[in-house]
Coordinates of C-alpha atoms and ligand atoms in Angstrom, one line a residue:
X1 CA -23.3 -8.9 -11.8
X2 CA -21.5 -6.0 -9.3
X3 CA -18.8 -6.1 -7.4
X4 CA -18.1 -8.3 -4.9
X5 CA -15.7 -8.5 -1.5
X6 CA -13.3 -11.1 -2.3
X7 CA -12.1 -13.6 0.3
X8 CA -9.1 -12.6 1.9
X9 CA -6.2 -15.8 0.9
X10 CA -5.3 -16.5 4.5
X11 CA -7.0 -16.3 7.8
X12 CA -7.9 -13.5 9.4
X13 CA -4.6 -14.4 12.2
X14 CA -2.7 -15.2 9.9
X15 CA -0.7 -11.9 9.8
X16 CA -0.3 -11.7 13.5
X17 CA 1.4 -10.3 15.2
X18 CA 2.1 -7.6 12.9
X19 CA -1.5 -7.5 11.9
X20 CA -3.7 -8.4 14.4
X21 CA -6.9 -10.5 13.9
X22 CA -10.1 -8.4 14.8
X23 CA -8.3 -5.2 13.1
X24 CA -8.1 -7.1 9.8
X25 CA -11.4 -9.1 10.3
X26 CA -13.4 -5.5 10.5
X27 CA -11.2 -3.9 8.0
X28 CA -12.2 -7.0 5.5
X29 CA -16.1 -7.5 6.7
X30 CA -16.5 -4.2 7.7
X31 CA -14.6 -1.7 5.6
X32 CA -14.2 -3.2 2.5
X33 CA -17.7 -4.5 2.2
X34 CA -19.1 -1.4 2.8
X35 CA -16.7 0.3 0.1
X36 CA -18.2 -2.8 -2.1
X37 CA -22.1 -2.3 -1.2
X38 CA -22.0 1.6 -1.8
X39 CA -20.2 1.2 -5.2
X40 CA -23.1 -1.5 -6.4
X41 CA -25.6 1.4 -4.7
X42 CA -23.7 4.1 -7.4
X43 CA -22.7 1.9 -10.0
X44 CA -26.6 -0.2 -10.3
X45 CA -28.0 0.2 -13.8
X46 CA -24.9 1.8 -15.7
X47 CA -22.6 -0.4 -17.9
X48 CA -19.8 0.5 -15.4
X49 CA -21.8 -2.1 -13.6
X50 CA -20.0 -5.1 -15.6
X51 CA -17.0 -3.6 -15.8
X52 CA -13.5 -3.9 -13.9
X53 CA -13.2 -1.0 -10.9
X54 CA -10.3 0.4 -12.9
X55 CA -12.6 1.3 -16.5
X56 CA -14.7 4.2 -14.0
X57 CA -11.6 5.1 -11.6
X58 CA -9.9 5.9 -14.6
X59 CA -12.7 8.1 -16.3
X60 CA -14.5 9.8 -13.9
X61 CA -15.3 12.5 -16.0
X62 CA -17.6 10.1 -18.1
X63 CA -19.8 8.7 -15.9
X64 CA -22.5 10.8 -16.3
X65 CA -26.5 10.1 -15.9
X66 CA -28.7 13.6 -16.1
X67 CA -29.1 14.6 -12.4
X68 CA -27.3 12.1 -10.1
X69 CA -23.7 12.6 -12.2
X70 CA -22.0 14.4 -9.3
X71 CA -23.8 11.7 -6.7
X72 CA -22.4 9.0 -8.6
X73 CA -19.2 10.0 -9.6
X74 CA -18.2 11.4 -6.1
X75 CA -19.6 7.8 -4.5
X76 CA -17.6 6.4 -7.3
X77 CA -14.0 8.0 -6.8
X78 CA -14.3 7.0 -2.6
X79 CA -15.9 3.5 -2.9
X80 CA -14.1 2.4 -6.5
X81 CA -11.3 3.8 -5.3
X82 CA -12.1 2.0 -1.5
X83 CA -12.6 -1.5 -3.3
X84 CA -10.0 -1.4 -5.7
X85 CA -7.2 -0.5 -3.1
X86 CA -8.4 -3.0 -0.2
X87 CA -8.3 -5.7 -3.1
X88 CA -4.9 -5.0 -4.2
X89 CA -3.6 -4.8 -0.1
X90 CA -5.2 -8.1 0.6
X91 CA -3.0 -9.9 -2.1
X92 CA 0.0 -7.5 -1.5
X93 CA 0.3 -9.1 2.3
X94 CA 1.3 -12.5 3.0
X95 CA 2.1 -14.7 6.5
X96 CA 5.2 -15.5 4.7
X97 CA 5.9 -11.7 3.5
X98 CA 8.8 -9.2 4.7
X99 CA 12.3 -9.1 3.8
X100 CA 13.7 -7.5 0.7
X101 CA 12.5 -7.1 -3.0
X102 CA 14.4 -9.7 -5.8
X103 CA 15.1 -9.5 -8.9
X104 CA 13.8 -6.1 -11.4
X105 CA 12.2 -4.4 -8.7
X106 CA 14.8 -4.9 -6.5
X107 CA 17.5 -3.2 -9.3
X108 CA 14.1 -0.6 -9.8
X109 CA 14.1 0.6 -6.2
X110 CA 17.9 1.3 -5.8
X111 CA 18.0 3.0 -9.1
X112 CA 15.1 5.3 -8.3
X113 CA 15.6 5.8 -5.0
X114 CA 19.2 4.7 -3.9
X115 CA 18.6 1.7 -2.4
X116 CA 15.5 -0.6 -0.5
X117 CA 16.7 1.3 2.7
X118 CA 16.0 4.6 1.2
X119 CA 12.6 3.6 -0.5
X120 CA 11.6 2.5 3.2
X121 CA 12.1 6.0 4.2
X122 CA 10.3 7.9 1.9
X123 CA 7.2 6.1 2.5
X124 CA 7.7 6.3 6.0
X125 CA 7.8 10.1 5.9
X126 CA 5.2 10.2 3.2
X127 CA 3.2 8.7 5.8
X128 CA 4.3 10.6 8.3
X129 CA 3.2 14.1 6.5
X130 CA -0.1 12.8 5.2
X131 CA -2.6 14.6 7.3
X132 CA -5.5 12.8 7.9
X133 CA -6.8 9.8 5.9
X134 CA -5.5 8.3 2.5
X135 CA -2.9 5.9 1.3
X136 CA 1.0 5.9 -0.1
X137 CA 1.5 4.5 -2.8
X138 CA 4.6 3.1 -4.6
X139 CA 3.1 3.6 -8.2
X140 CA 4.5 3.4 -11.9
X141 CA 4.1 6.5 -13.4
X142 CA 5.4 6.9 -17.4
X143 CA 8.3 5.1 -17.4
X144 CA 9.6 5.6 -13.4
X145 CA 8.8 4.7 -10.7
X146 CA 7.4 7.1 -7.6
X147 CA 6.2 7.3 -3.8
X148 CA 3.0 9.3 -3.7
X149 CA 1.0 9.9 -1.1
X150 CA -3.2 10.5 -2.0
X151 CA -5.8 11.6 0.5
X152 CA -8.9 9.8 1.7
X153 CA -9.6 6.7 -1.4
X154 CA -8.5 9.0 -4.2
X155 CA -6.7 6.5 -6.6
X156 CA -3.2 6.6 -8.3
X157 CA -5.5 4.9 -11.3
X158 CA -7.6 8.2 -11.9
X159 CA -4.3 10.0 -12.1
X160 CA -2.8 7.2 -15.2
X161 CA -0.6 5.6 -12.8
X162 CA -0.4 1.7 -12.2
X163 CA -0.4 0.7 -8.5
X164 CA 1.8 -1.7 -7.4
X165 CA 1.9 -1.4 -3.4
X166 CA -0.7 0.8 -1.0
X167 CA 0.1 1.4 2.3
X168 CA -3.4 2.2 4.4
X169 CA -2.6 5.3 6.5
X170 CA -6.5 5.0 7.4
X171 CA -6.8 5.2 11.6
X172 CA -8.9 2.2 11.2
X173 CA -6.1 0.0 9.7
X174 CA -4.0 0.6 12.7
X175 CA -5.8 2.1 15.9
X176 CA -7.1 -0.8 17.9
X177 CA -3.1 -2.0 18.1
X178 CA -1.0 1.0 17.2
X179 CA -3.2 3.7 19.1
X180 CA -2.4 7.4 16.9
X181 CA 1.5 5.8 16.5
X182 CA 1.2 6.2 12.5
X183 CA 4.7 5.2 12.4
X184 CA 4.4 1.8 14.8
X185 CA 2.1 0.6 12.1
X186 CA 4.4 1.3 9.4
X187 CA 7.4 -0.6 10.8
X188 CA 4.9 -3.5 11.6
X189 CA 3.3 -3.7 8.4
X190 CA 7.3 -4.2 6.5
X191 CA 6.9 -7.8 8.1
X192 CA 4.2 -8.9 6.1
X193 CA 4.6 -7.3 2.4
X194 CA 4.7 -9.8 -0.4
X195 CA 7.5 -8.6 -2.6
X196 CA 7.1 -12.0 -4.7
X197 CA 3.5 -10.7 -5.9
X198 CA 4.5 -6.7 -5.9
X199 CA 7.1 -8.0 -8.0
X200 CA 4.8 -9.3 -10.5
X201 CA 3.0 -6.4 -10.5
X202 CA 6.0 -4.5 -11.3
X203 CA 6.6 -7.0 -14.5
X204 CA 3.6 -6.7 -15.7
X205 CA 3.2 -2.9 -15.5
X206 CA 6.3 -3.3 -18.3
X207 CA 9.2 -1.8 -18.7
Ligands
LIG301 MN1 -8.7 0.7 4.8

């Protein structure tokens, strides 16, 4: 058993031109596996083994084993948290994506935030004032929704919230096309959100 990289559900150009092919075939093969081969490495022999990533992300404090506790846990909040979040941004993209939320979510973001327009801007400053690596997130929290932005792979689940769409503010999503241009990437990346799925996600996190 383990964890395992899961295929991405379109071809590695398939997102082009707003994601360009070798950037998302080493940020699949490269990044995400290696999130994927240290977790087995921390995980190996412990019933979080057989578990989804969520059960440890969400109870760090638990996983304990004598002497390697802090090894594991630490491994286990950067490379859960890697696996889990690559995952969920593979299947929140789509060659068909961009455009506007429907529906619930859509009714969710203007009440919350005044608008889709508005939502796009406080993720594009969250981005813009995260120093260094990590990832915004557009997260239900309680009853509400929120734009949070967490450093390095430090996950909304750890912290009780659901995520429902991660936006990579890692160089190494963007650098090869964007250069340091932070906020290139995040205009680009707009085109190729699939607000059909995050939508789902947003009905099945309940009301
Ligand atoms: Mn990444």
């Amino acid at each position: 058993m383990g964890f395992t990289l899961p295929d991405l559900p379109y071809p590695y150009d398939a997102l082009e031109p707003h994601v360009d092919s070798s950037t998302l075939r080493e940020h699949h093969q490269g990044h995400h596996r290696a999130h994927v081969d240290a977790l087995n490495r921390a995980l190996e022999h412990t019933p979080w083994a057989d578990m989804p990533v969520e059960a440890p992300l969400a109870r760090l404090d638990e996983i304990t084993d004598g002497p390697i506790t802090a090894y594991r846990r630490t491994r286990t909040r950067h490379h859960g948290g890697g696996h889990l979040h690559h995952t969920l941004l593979w299947t929140s993209l789509s060659p068909d994506g961009g455009g506007e939320p429907e529906g619930p979510l859509a009714a969710a973001l203007a009440d919350t935030f005044g608008g889709f327009d508005r939502f796009r801007d406080r993720v594009a400053n969250e981005a813009r004032r995260l120093y260094g690596s990590g990832w915004v997130w557009l997260v239900r929290a309680g009853g509400e929704l929120r734009v949070t932005a967490l450093p390095n792979e430090d996950s909304p689940v750890s912290l009780g919230q659901i995520p429902l769409l991660g936006l990579d503010c890692w160089e190494h999503a963007y650098h090869a096309r964007h250069g340091h241009r932070r906020a290139d990437w995040v205009a680009a990346w707009w085109h190729v959100v699939d607000w059909a799925t995050i939508g789902r996600r947003y009905a099945a996190a309940g009301a």
